């Protein structure tokens, strides 16, 4: 496998057939690259709890089952318009849930291949938001956006105008259900109405951490190919929040960022940022003087630090064994990039951890644009499904607690037994 010369047009394709990629889209999926490492003092003593029950906290009988609609060819093509960055944060390993706002992604080093990477061994996060804020995973999303409104006089955000607040992960799962993808994993998402129309979509995972035994290289490739941003050396997973219009639906979407192209900053400002954040984090477990939300399980400390990464610099990193490059699922990967409008993708090709090629692409490349055209029927069906989900949540009102469960490809609507809200009262009031 030849190495792509980074001095050439840097975001060009290697071997990529959109038609073949599209046909192969319905294949099964693995767990993929771990999102971030779980710090722990004694690796030998760490054990994972049993998987959660898919139906925990739900009434036994579903309200109804949903059918994926068939798109009308005459329907308007699905487009994302008005993309805007509205907030971000980086998790820390503090015992009390603590985020750095705005935080920053790890910065791409642009290393020349080939180079060697150690296998992923140990405990990694599947969903760090769910692990650290299990009963209120949307709190850091809302809190980081609100913090930006407090510190930036030129920024304001109208929560009441939003139709969906969700993770990118939920959109990808619904897309696989729409396509009736073979081998699709069961999934669940908990819904709640905020204000008159906003659907809050809470990610639900059977396990929020996963033990890796050395058969993958994705996490360590990221660590070997990037460096922490100034002020975020103690960060553990960077999350970015954007808003956009999806054919009339105002979306707020959160997603984890693998890396970004580094900005040009002065050495003096970098050193100051590192010192300030380190001092604040050292004090988090000793004092409550940092900005925070309250109400028991909603509690979250906010430490200022990092910088707002520009949208054109955001990157997604993927690793692939060289013997399986040609059957890579480009259609599914494109949907991941599409729902977050991530402009840069790197496919890192390796043989047992020796990375020999970095295939770089842009979201705007013709191959991806061809995939988008071919996937318009599925995107249209997804748009219809979102409208149906929103109407159901509105119908059940602010006291309703609906959950979507996909089991064996069948998507059913359940009611939860608890009336607990996913956001504290002062955050829910933002949507009125």
Short mmCIF file of C-alpha atoms in Angstrom, two decimals, residues 49-230:
data_model
loop_
_atom_site.label_atom_id
_atom_site.label_comp_id
_atom_site.label_asym_id
_atom_site.label_seq_id
_atom_site.Cartn_x
_atom_site.Cartn_y
_atom_site.Cartn_z
CA UNK A 49 -20.91 -3.91 35.16
CA UNK A 50 -23.45 -6.16 33.42
CA UNK A 51 -25.11 -4.76 30.32
CA UNK A 52 -28.28 -2.78 30.96
CA UNK A 53 -31.61 -4.32 29.97
CA UNK A 54 -32.94 -2.79 26.75
CA UNK A 55 -36.40 -2.52 28.35
CA UNK A 56 -35.41 -1.25 31.80
CA UNK A 57 -37.79 1.38 33.17
CA UNK A 58 -40.38 0.83 30.42
CA UNK A 59 -43.99 -0.29 30.55
CA UNK A 60 -44.30 -3.84 29.27
CA UNK A 61 -46.58 -3.14 26.31
CA UNK A 62 -45.55 -0.83 23.47
CA UNK A 63 -47.88 1.95 22.39
CA UNK A 64 -47.27 1.25 18.71
CA UNK A 65 -44.70 0.23 16.14
CA UNK A 66 -43.38 2.61 13.52
CA UNK A 67 -42.90 1.86 9.86
CA UNK A 68 -40.17 3.47 7.80
CA UNK A 69 -41.93 5.46 5.11
CA UNK A 70 -41.18 5.27 1.42
CA UNK A 71 -39.89 8.51 -0.04
CA UNK A 72 -41.78 10.15 -2.87
CA UNK A 73 -39.37 10.83 -5.77
CA UNK A 74 -41.11 14.18 -6.14
CA UNK A 75 -40.13 15.22 -2.62
CA UNK A 76 -37.55 17.94 -2.30
CA UNK A 77 -33.96 16.70 -1.98
CA UNK A 78 -32.61 16.69 1.56
CA UNK A 79 -30.07 19.41 2.24
CA UNK A 80 -28.31 20.74 5.31
CA UNK A 81 -28.27 24.53 5.32
CA UNK A 82 -27.26 27.26 7.73
CA UNK A 83 -24.61 25.26 9.59
CA UNK A 84 -23.48 27.12 12.73
CA UNK A 85 -21.18 26.18 15.58
CA UNK A 86 -22.92 26.99 18.88
CA UNK A 87 -20.81 25.35 21.59
CA UNK A 88 -18.28 22.72 22.63
CA UNK A 89 -16.59 21.16 25.63
CA UNK A 90 -13.94 18.66 26.63
CA UNK A 91 -14.53 16.17 29.43
CA UNK A 92 -11.99 15.78 32.23
CA UNK A 93 -11.24 12.83 34.51
CA UNK A 94 -12.24 14.71 37.68
CA UNK A 95 -14.32 12.69 40.14
CA UNK A 96 -17.06 15.34 40.01
CA UNK A 97 -18.39 15.68 36.42
CA UNK A 98 -16.31 18.53 35.00
CA UNK A 99 -15.96 19.93 31.49
CA UNK A 100 -13.60 22.47 29.95
CA UNK A 101 -15.56 25.02 27.90
CA UNK A 102 -15.12 25.58 25.03
CA UNK A 103 -12.37 22.98 25.26
CA UNK A 104 -10.69 21.98 22.01
CA UNK A 105 -10.10 18.92 19.82
CA UNK A 106 -6.74 17.21 19.69
CA UNK A 107 -4.56 18.74 16.97
CA UNK A 108 -3.48 16.86 13.87
CA UNK A 109 0.31 16.36 13.61
CA UNK A 110 0.36 15.46 9.91
CA UNK A 111 2.94 12.72 10.43
CA UNK A 112 4.41 11.11 7.36
CA UNK A 113 3.65 7.41 6.91
CA UNK A 114 4.81 4.77 7.58
CA UNK A 115 4.82 4.62 11.37
CA UNK A 116 3.96 2.05 14.03
CA UNK A 117 1.11 2.22 16.56
CA UNK A 118 0.49 0.02 19.57
CA UNK A 119 -2.81 -1.95 19.73
CA UNK A 120 -5.75 -0.70 21.80
CA UNK A 121 -5.69 -2.51 25.14
CA UNK A 122 -7.77 -1.51 28.14
CA UNK A 123 -10.99 0.27 28.96
CA UNK A 124 -12.43 2.85 26.57
CA UNK A 125 -15.54 4.99 26.47
CA UNK A 126 -18.43 4.12 24.19
CA UNK A 127 -20.50 7.07 25.45
CA UNK A 128 -18.65 9.36 27.84
CA UNK A 129 -21.66 11.66 28.28
CA UNK A 130 -23.76 8.70 29.37
CA UNK A 131 -21.05 7.43 31.69
CA UNK A 132 -20.43 10.72 33.49
CA UNK A 133 -24.02 12.06 33.38
CA UNK A 134 -26.03 8.85 33.23
CA UNK A 135 -29.39 10.40 34.15
CA UNK A 136 -28.90 13.66 32.28
CA UNK A 137 -26.57 13.24 29.28
CA UNK A 138 -27.85 16.40 27.57
CA UNK A 139 -26.88 18.70 30.46
CA UNK A 140 -23.31 19.39 29.23
CA UNK A 141 -24.67 20.15 25.75
CA UNK A 142 -27.08 22.82 27.00
CA UNK A 143 -24.64 24.12 29.62
CA UNK A 144 -21.81 24.66 27.13
CA UNK A 145 -24.05 26.55 24.69
CA UNK A 146 -25.40 28.69 27.52
CA UNK A 147 -21.86 29.42 28.71
CA UNK A 148 -21.05 30.72 25.23
CA UNK A 149 -24.02 33.10 25.36
CA UNK A 150 -22.74 34.41 28.70
CA UNK A 151 -19.19 35.03 27.49
CA UNK A 152 -19.82 36.12 23.88
CA UNK A 153 -21.90 39.31 23.53
CA UNK A 154 -22.31 38.68 19.80
CA UNK A 155 -23.88 35.25 20.30
CA UNK A 156 -27.40 34.36 21.36
CA UNK A 157 -29.38 31.18 20.86
CA UNK A 158 -33.13 30.66 20.70
CA UNK A 159 -33.78 27.21 22.20
CA UNK A 160 -37.54 27.51 21.62
CA UNK A 161 -36.99 27.52 17.84
CA UNK A 162 -35.32 24.09 17.87
CA UNK A 163 -37.10 20.94 16.66
CA UNK A 164 -34.56 18.31 17.79
CA UNK A 165 -31.71 18.26 20.30
CA UNK A 166 -29.81 15.05 19.64
CA UNK A 167 -26.50 13.28 19.29
CA UNK A 168 -25.27 12.45 15.80
CA UNK A 169 -25.31 8.83 16.97
CA UNK A 170 -29.13 8.84 17.10
CA UNK A 171 -29.43 10.08 13.52
CA UNK A 172 -27.08 7.35 12.32
CA UNK A 173 -29.08 4.66 14.14
CA UNK A 174 -32.36 5.91 12.72
CA UNK A 175 -30.81 6.00 9.26
CA UNK A 176 -29.83 2.32 9.55
CA UNK A 177 -33.38 1.50 10.65
CA UNK A 178 -34.81 3.41 7.68
CA UNK A 179 -32.57 1.37 5.38
CA UNK A 180 -33.48 -1.89 7.15
CA UNK A 181 -29.77 -2.64 7.30
CA UNK A 182 -28.87 -6.30 7.67
CA UNK A 183 -27.14 -7.07 10.95
CA UNK A 184 -28.27 -3.79 12.52
CA UNK A 185 -27.80 -3.72 16.28
CA UNK A 186 -30.74 -3.20 18.60
CA UNK A 187 -30.92 0.31 19.99
CA UNK A 188 -32.90 2.58 22.26
CA UNK A 189 -33.34 6.33 22.66
CA UNK A 190 -35.31 8.15 25.37
CA UNK A 191 -37.43 11.12 24.27
CA UNK A 192 -38.88 14.12 26.09
CA UNK A 193 -40.76 17.23 24.98
CA UNK A 194 -39.35 20.64 25.89
CA UNK A 195 -41.46 23.73 25.28
CA UNK A 196 -44.05 23.43 22.53
CA UNK A 197 -42.16 21.41 19.94
CA UNK A 198 -38.56 20.54 20.86
CA UNK A 199 -37.75 16.82 21.03
CA UNK A 200 -34.92 16.01 23.43
CA UNK A 201 -33.25 12.77 22.31
CA UNK A 202 -31.22 11.08 25.04
CA UNK A 203 -28.66 8.50 23.96
CA UNK A 204 -28.98 5.11 25.65
CA UNK A 205 -26.29 2.43 25.58
CA UNK A 206 -26.27 -1.03 27.16
CA UNK A 207 -22.70 -0.23 28.23
CA UNK A 208 -20.98 3.15 28.25
CA UNK A 209 -17.48 1.64 28.40
CA UNK A 210 -15.88 -1.24 26.54
CA UNK A 211 -12.82 -3.41 27.21
CA UNK A 212 -10.48 -3.74 24.22
CA UNK A 213 -8.03 -6.62 23.95
CA UNK A 214 -5.54 -5.49 21.32
CA UNK A 215 -7.40 -6.33 18.12
CA UNK A 216 -7.91 -2.69 17.07
CA UNK A 217 -5.63 0.31 16.64
CA UNK A 218 -7.99 3.27 16.28
CA UNK A 219 -7.54 4.92 19.66
CA UNK A 220 -3.77 4.65 19.69
CA UNK A 221 -3.61 5.84 16.09
CA UNK A 222 -5.43 8.98 17.21
CA UNK A 223 -3.06 9.42 20.16
CA UNK A 224 0.00 8.87 17.96
CA UNK A 225 -1.20 11.19 15.20
CA UNK A 226 -2.47 14.12 17.28
CA UNK A 227 -1.52 16.13 20.35
CA UNK A 228 -3.66 17.79 23.03
CA UNK A 229 -4.70 21.37 22.39
CA UNK A 230 -3.19 24.00 24.69
#
